[in-house]
XYZ file of C-alpha atoms in Angstrom:
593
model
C 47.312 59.928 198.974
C 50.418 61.063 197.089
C 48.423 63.565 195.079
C 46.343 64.850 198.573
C 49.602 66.064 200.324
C 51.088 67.318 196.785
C 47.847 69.972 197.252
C 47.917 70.023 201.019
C 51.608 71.307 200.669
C 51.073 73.972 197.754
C 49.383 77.298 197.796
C 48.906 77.291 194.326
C 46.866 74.405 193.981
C 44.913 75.152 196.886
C 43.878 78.425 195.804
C 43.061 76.864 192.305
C 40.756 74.312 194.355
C 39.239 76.672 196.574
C 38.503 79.316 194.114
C 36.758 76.496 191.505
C 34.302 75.387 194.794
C 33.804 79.515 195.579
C 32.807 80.238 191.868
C 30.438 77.170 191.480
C 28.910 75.665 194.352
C 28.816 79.153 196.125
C 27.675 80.594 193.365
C 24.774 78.511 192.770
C 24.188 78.286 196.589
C 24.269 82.261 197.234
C 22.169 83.066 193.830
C 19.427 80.138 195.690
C 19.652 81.782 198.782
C 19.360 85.554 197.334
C 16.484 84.085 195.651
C 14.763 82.187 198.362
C 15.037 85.480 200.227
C 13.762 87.525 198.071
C 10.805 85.386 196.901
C 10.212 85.606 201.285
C 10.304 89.090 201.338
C 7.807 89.729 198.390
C 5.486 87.174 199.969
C 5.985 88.967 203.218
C 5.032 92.291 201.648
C 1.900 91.117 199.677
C 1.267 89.637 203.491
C 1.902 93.117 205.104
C -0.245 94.584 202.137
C -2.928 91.939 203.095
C -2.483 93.195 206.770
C -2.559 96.853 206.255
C -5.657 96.182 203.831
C -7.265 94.142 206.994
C -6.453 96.714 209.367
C -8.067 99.835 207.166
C -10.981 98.001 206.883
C -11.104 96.743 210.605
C -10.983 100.469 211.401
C -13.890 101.194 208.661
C -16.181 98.756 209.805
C -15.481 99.790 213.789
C -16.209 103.563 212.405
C -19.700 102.744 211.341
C -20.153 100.226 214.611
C -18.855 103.922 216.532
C -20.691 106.449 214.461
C -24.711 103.980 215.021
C -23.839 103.592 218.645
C -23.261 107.904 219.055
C -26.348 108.467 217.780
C -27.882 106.184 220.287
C -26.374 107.936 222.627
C -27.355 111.238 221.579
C -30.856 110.167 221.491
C -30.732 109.432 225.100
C -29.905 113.498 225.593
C -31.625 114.735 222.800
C -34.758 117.064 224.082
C -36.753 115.911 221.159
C -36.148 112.676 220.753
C -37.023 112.251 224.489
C -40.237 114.862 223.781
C -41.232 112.201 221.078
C -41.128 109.221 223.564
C -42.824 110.711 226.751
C -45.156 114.196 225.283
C -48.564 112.602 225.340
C -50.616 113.121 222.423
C -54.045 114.566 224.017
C -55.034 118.144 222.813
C -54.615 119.754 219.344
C -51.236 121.444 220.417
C -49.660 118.464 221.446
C -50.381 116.861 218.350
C -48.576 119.690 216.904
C -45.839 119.762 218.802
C -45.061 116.017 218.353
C -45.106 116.874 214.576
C -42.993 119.125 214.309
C -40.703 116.699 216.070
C -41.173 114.071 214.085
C -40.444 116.395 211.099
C -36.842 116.830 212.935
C -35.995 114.127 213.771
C -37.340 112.431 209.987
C -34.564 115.167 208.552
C -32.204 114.088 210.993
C -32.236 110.635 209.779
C -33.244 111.676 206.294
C -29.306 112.834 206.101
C -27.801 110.103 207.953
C -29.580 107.978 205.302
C -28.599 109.895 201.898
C -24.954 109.869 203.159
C -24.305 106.597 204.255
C -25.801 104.149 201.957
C -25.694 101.322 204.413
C -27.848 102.944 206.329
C -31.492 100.714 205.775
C -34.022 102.087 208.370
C -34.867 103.286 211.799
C -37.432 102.871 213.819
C -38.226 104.306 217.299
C -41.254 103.314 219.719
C -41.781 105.966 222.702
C -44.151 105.158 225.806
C -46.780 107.243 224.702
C -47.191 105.023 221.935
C -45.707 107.219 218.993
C -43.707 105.764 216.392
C -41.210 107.269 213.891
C -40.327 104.501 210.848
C -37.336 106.340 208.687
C -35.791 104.579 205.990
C -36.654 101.209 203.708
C -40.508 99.809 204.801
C -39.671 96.678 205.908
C -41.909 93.174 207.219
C -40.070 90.323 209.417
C -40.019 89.023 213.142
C -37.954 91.001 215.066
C -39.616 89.432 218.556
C -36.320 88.205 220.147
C -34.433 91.095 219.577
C -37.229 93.199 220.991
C -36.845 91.125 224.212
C -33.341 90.825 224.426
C -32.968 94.654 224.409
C -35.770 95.100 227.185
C -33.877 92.384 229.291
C -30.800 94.387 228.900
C -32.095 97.972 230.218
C -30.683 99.663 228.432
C -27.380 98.704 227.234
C -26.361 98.137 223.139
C -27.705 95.389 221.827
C -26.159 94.301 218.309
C -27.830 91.693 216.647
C -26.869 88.710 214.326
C -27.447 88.876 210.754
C -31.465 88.344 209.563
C -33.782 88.933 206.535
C -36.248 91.329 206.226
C -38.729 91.585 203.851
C -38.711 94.587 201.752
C -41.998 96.073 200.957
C -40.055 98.937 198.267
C -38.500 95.919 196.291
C -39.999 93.250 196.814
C -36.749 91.327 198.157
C -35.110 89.517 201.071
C -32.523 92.042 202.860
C -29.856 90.808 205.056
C -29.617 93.045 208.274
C -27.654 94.066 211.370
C -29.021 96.144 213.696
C -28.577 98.250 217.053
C -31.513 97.953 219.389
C -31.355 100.283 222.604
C -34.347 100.747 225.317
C -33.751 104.712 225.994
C -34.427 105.317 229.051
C -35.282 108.063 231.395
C -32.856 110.711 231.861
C -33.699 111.499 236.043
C -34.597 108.079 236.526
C -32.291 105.392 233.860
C -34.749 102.194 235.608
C -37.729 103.411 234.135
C -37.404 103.303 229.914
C -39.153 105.929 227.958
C -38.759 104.180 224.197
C -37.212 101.385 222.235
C -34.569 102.529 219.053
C -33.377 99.849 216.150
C -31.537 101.044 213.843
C -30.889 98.639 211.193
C -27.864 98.730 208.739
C -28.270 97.177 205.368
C -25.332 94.006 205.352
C -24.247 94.061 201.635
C -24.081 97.735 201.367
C -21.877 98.148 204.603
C -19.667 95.121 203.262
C -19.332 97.177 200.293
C -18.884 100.235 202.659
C -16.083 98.828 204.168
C -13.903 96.986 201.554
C -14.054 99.788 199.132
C -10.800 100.416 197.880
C -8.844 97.542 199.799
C -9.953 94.358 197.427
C -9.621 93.369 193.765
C -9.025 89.917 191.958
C -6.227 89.277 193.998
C -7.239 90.464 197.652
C -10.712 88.871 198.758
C -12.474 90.405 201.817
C -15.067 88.373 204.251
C -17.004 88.849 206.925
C -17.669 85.171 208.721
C -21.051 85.683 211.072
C -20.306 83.630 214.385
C -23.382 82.661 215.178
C -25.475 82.730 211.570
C -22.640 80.260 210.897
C -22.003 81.944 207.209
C -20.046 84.169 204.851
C -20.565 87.922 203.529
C -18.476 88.114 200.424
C -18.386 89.830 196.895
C -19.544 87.813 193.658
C -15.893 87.637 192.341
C -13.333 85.327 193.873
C -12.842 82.375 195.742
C -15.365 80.177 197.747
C -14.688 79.118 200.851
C -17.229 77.631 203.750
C -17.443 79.202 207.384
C -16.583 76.010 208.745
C -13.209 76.225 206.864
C -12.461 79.929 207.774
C -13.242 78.880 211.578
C -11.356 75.751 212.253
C -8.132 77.329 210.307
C -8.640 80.629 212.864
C -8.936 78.459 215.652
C -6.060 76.221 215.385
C -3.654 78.473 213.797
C -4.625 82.317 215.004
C -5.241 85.609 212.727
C -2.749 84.708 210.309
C -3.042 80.760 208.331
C -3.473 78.993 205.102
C -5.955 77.393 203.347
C -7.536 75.877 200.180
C -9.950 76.154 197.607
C -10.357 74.597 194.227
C -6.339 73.055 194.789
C -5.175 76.915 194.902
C -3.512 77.881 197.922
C -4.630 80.850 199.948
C -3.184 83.393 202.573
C -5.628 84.513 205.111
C -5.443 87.306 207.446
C -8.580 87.561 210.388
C -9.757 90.556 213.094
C -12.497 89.646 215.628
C -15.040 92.553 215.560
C -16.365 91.794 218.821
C -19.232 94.336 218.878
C -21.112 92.020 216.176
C -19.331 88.991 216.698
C -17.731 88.488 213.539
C -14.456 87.632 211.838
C -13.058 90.190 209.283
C -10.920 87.658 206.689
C -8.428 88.697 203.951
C -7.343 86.499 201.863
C -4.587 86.603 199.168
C -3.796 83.800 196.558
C -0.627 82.050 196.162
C -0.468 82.178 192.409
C -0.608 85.725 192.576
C 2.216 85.694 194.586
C 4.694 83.221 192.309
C 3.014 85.469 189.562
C 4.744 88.348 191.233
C 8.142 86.847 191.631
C 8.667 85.355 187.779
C 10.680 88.255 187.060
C 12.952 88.224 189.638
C 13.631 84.363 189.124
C 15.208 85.634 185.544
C 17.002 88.099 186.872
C 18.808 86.250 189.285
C 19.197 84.189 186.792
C 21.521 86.390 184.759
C 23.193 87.411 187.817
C 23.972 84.032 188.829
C 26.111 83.756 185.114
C 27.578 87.106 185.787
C 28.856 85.756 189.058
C 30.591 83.104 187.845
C 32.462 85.198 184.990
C 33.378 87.609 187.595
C 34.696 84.726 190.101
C 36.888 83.600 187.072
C 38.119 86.990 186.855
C 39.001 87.538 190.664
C 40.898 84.453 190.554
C 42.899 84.870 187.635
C 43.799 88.165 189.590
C 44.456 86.874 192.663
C 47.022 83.798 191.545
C 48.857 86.735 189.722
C 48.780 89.389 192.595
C 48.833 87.194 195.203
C 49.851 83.868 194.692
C 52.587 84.536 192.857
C 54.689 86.759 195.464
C 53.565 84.717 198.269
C 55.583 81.718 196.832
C 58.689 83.863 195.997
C 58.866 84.932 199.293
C 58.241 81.144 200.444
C 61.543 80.474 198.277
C 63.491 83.028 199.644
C 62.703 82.162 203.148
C 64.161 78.630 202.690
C 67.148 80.331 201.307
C 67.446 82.018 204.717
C 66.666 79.385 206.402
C 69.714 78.006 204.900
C 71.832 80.819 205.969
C 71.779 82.401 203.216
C 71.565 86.262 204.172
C 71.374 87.528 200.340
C 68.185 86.018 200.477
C 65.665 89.103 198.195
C 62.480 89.388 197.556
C 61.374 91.517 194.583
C 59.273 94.427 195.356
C 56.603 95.044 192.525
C 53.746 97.066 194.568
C 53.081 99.070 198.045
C 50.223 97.303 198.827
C 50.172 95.138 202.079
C 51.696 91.765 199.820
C 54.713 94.142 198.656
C 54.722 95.111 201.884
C 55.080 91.767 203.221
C 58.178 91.427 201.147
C 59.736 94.669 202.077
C 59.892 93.728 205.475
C 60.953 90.573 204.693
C 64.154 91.927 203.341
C 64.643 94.848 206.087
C 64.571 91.509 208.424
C 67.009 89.806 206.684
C 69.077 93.054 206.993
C 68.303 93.494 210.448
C 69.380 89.949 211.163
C 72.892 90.588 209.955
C 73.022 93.301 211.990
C 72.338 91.728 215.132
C 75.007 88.633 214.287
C 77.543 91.595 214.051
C 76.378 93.298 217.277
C 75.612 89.834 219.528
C 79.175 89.666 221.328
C 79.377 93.113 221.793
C 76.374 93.240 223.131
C 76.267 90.230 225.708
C 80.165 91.611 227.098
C 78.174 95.383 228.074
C 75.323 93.080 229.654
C 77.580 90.647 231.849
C 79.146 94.029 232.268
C 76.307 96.508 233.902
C 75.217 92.974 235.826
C 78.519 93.167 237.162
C 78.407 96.643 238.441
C 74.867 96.465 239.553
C 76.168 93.220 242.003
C 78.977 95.736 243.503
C 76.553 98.882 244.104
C 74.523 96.156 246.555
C 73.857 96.926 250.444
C 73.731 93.673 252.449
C 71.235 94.450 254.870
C 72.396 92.206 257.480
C 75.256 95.145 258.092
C 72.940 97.675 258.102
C 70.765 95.741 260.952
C 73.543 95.180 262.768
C 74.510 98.645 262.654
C 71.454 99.492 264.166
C 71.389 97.346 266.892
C 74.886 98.131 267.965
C 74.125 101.522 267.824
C 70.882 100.305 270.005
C 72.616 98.935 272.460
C 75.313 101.964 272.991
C 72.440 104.332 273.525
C 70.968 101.978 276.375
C 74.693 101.551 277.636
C 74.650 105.621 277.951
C 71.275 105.481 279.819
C 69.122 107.332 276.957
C 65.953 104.477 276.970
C 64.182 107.127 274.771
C 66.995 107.548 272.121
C 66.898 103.469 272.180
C 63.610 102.671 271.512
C 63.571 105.170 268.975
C 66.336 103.644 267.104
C 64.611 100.271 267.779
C 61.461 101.901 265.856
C 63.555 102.788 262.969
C 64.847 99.555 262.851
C 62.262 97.517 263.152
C 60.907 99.994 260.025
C 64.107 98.996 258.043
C 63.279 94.998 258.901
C 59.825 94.085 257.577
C 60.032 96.793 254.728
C 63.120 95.055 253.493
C 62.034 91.401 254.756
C 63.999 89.602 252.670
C 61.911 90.536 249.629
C 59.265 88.956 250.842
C 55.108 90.154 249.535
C 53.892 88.448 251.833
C 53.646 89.107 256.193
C 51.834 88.014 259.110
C 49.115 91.075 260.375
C 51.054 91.883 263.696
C 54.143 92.137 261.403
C 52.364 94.866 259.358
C 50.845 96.400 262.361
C 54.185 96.355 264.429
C 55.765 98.544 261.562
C 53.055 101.015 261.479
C 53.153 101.167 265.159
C 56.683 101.856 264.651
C 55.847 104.744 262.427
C 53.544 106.310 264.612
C 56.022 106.009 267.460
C 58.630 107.726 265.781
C 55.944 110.726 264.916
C 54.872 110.860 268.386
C 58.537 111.784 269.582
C 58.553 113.838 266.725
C 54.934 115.536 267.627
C 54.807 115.019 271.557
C 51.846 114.989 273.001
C 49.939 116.548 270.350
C 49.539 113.462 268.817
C 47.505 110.107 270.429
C 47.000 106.575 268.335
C 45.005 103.539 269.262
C 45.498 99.966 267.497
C 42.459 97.656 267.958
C 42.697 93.453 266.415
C 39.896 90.997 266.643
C 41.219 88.177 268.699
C 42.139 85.268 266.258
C 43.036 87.848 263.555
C 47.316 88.568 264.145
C 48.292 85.131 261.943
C 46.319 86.871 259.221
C 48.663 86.800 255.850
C 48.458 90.369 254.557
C 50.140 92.617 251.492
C 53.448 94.168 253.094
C 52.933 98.129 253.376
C 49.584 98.475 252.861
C 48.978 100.417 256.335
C 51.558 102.661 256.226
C 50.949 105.218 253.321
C 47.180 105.262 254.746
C 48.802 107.182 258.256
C 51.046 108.660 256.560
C 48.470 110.241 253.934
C 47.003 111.415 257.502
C 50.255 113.134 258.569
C 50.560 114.444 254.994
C 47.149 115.788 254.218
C 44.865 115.122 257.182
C 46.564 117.587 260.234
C 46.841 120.477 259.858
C 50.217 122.021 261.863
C 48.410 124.181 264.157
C 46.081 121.419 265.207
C 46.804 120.347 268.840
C 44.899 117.203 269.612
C 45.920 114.755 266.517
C 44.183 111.086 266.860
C 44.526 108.248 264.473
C 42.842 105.019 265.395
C 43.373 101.581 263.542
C 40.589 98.911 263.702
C 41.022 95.254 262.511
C 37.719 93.035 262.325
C 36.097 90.167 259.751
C 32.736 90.769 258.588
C 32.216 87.456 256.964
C 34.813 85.968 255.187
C 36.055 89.688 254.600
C 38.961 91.320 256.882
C 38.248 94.901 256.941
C 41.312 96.957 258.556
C 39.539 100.546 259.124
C 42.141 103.710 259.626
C 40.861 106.705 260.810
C 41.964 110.537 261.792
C 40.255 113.389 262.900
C 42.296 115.722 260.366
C 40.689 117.924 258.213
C 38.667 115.427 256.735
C 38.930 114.020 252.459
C 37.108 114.667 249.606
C 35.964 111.574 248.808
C 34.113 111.995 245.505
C 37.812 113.265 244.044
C 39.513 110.547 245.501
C 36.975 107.447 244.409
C 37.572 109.192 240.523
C 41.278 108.979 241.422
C 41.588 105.162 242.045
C 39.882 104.355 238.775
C 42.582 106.452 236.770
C 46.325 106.465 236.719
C 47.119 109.856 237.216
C 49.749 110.561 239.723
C 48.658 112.911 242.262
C 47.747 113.889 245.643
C 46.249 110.402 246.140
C 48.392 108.576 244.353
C 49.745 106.303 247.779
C 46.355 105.539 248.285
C 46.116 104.313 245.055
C 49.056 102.332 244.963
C 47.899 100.620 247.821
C 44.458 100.034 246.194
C 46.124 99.312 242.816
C 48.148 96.389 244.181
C 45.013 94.762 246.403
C 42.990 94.948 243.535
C 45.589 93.397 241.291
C 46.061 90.337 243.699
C 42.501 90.157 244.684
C 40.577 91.145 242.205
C 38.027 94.365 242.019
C 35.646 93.153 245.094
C 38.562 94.181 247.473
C 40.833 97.216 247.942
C 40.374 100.829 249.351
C 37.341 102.174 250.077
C 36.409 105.426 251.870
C 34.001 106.053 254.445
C 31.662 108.839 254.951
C 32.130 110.500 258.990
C 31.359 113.324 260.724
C 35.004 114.229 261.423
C 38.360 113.809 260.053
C 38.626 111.034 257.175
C 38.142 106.890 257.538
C 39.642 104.835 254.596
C 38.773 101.585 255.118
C 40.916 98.268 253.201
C 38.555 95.407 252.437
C 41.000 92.590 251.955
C 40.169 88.318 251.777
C 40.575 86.344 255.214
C 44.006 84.598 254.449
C 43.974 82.441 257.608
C 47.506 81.466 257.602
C 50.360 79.991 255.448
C 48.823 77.003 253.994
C 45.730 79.574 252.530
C 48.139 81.354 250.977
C 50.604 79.051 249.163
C 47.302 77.728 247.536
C 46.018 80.981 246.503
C 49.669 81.407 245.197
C 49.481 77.916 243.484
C 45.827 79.149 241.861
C 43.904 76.799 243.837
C 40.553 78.577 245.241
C 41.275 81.824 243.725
């Protein structure tokens, strides 16, 4: 235990401990990590490879299934494909005629065939019984497909895989193939021919993994309903039943097995001929892949550590060692000793650490010097400050005497307006009080008004309207006041004859909303709504002090907010229901703020 608080207490062991854990276990840890990573992010890229390889050939294979289905349809608007189905074959001429058709449309799918080598054979069967064979000769029972097409009047048919029997070689032929009844172009119920055009399986296998497989990427096509596997004669085995039950329970992308090698697969439904493109990638190609970099990191790993060994021989000099000077010289202070000194060997932020240090130690001293002096000029200004008070009480007094003396001399309108001004002087003083009742605050700005109305005559009118239940309201003191007098500033104009200001008090909720309104010249609002979100001091700056100091006790739900009317201005307060003392002493306390 001893020994524990010896290093909890010392800097420099703890740096020795913490920079021993930081250049081993770290070490180790971060070059495992770095490695982990990077083995993930090679796999993920053989994995995108695998994709993009999936995805070329996806679009390959859904070429071909495009490019057999056009021609379909361009037999169905062909004039002589259609004059080979329906032209009857009676006289001499029309044998001619449906010759020289079948001449063009035998070079039509002469070329088709010499450029696309998965192209095996077409055959088409018009109504008039002609029939055009282009292509490998071929023998097998095509019976169900035959029907299947007729049932479907006309729409693609795309058949399973199944043999044919070539006649040229003498072989077995796995086939796909498009069967269409063509039908009449004025009347598409009544069919003029049957199409197949059959696509040799191998060769468009070939067709479409050219380029995208090798040793290490397989390619597959897995035949729904045949229930088996197209594949090259190099690579892994795998059985349909395995490629199916791994893309059913775990999607396009999943693992599997084959001779106890592990295997990435990738899978795209071609719906067309209802079967699963697969790539697959092998795991030992992968680890393969990332031998090298396990080295590597290897050497880094040892580099790490010599360079950790390094940093912390530096930082026990650079560091360490003026941090526990300046711990020295602190105690020294903390003795009272003010020759306490650091010494200053760089400019970098641990010599500046002990520069200030010893301009504090200076500054300290000063202050001991300059303490008494400085607490006699305090006690002194307070002293002053006490002498240039007013007691209000006098000046209320004042007022009310004088009051009294202008009733005495029978001038009731000299009297009331001195009762105005003092009523002005009593809640804005208040005894320093934040806090007043609602008829308080409206009483003073009635006060106001009435001393502009003697000031304006008749020129000017005001109307004060309160929800009943509403005077016991707690309210900000002076929050009505710069509003009418922003009206008397800004809002009338001198020449203007009929000035109106009207004050509304209501709840809307749990919201008092005190509205004040003139028929001035009217605001501009947008300039004013910028103004109360900054701080500059100008034309509206009452309005923002008023807004400023609702928001500040409220919080930014309440405070000013200006109306849009037809005439003159309305700036409307939005201020919390604060039903009477007890409300407020809790929101005061912090209780349902």
């Amino acid at each position: 235990m001893r020994y524990i608080d010896y290093i909890k207490n010392s800097l420099k062991w703890k740096s020795v401990i913490i920079f021993l854990l930081l250049v081993t276990i770290p070490s180790g840890l971060i070059g495992s990590i770095v490695l982990y990573q990077s083995n993930k992010i090679l796999k993920e890229q053989i994995i995108t490879t695998t994709h993009r390889n999936l995805n070329n050939m996806e679009s390959q294979l859904n070429n071909v299934i495009d490019e057999v289905e056009e021609i379909s349809r361009y037999m169905i608007y062909s004039q002589e494909f259609r004059d080979f189905m329906t032209s009857p074959a009676v006289t001499g001429e029309d044998y001619n005629h449906l010759n020289q058709v079948r001449n063009n449309l035998n070079g039509f799918f002469v070329f088709h065939q010499s450029e696309k080598d998965y192209f095996h054979s077409v055959e088409i069967e018009g109504q008039n019984k002609q029939v055009l064979s282009v292509g490998e000769a071929v023998e097998g029972n095509e019976t169900r497909w035959i029907k299947q097409a007729k049932n479907r009047e006309g729409e693609i048919l795309w058949t399973t895989p199944y043999p044919l029997y070539n006649l040229r070689t003498s072989q077995d032929e796995e086939v796909i193939s498009l069967y269409r009844v063509i039908n009449n172009l004025y009347n598409i119920r009544e069919p003029i021919g049957l199409i197949r055009i059959r696509l040799d399986l191998q060769s468009l296998y070939q067709h479409v993994t050219d380029g995208f497989t090798s040793e290490q990427h397989q390619a597959f096509l897995v035949h729904n309903q045949k229930q088996n596997i197209t594949s090259s004669d190099i690579g892994p085995e795998f059985s349909y039943q395995a490629f199916i039950d791994h893309i059913q329970s775990e999607g396009e992308s999943f693992q599997l097995e084959s001779n106890g090698d592990v295997y990435y697969g990738v899978s795209r439904y071609i719906e067309p001929i209802d079967m699963h493109l697969v790539s697959v990638v092998s795991e030992t190609y992968i680890l393969s892949e990332m031998k090298d970099i396990r080295s590597t990191f290897g050497y880094m790993i040892l580099i790490a550590v010599f360079m950790g060994l390094m940093t912390f021989a530096g930082f026990v000099f650079f560091v360490v060692r003026p941090i526990l000077e300046l711990t020295r010289e602190t105690k020294r202070l903390e003795l009272g000793d003010f020759t306490a000194q650091v010494q200053v060997r760089s400019k970098d932020e641990v010599g500046q650490l002990g520069y200030r240090f010893n301009s504090m130690v200076e500054q300290i001293q000063r202050l001991i010097d300059n303490k008494y002096k400085l607490e006699i000029q305090n006690k002194y200004s307070e002293l002053k400050a006490l002498q240039s008070q007013i007691n209000p009480h006098f000046l209320y007094n004042t007022l009310d005497m004088i009051r009294w003396t202008a009733r005495l001399e029978k001038a009731p309108e000299t009297s009331k307006s001195i009762e105005d001004l003092s009523t002005l002087f009593r809640i804005t003083l208040s005894q320093g009080k934040v806090w007043i009742p609602l008829r308080d605050e409206l009483k003073y700005v009635q006060s106001y008004m009435e001393l502009q109305k003697k000031r304006l005559g008749d020129t000017f009118q005001y109307a004060i309207f309160i929800e009943a239940g509403l005077a016991d309201s707690i309210v900000l003191k002076l929050i009505l006041e710069p509003l009418v007098e922003n009206s008397f500033k800004h809002g009338f104009p001198q020449s203007q004859e009929n000035k109106n200001t009207t004050i509304r008090c209501y709840l809307k909720g749990e919201v008092m909303i005190i509205d004040c309104l003139d028929n001035g010249n009217g605001i501009d609002t947008e300039k004013v709504r910028k103004l109360l979100d900054t701080t500059e001091e100008q034309d509206s700056y009452a309005l923002k002090n008023v807004h400023d100091r609702i928001t500040n006790s409220f919080g930014k739900d309440f405070g000013i907010e200006l109306i849009d009317v037809e005439e003159g201005a309305c700036v409307r307060l939005n201020l919390p229901w604060i039903k009477d003392e007890r409300i407020l002493n809790q929101l005061i306390e912090g209780d349902d703020r």
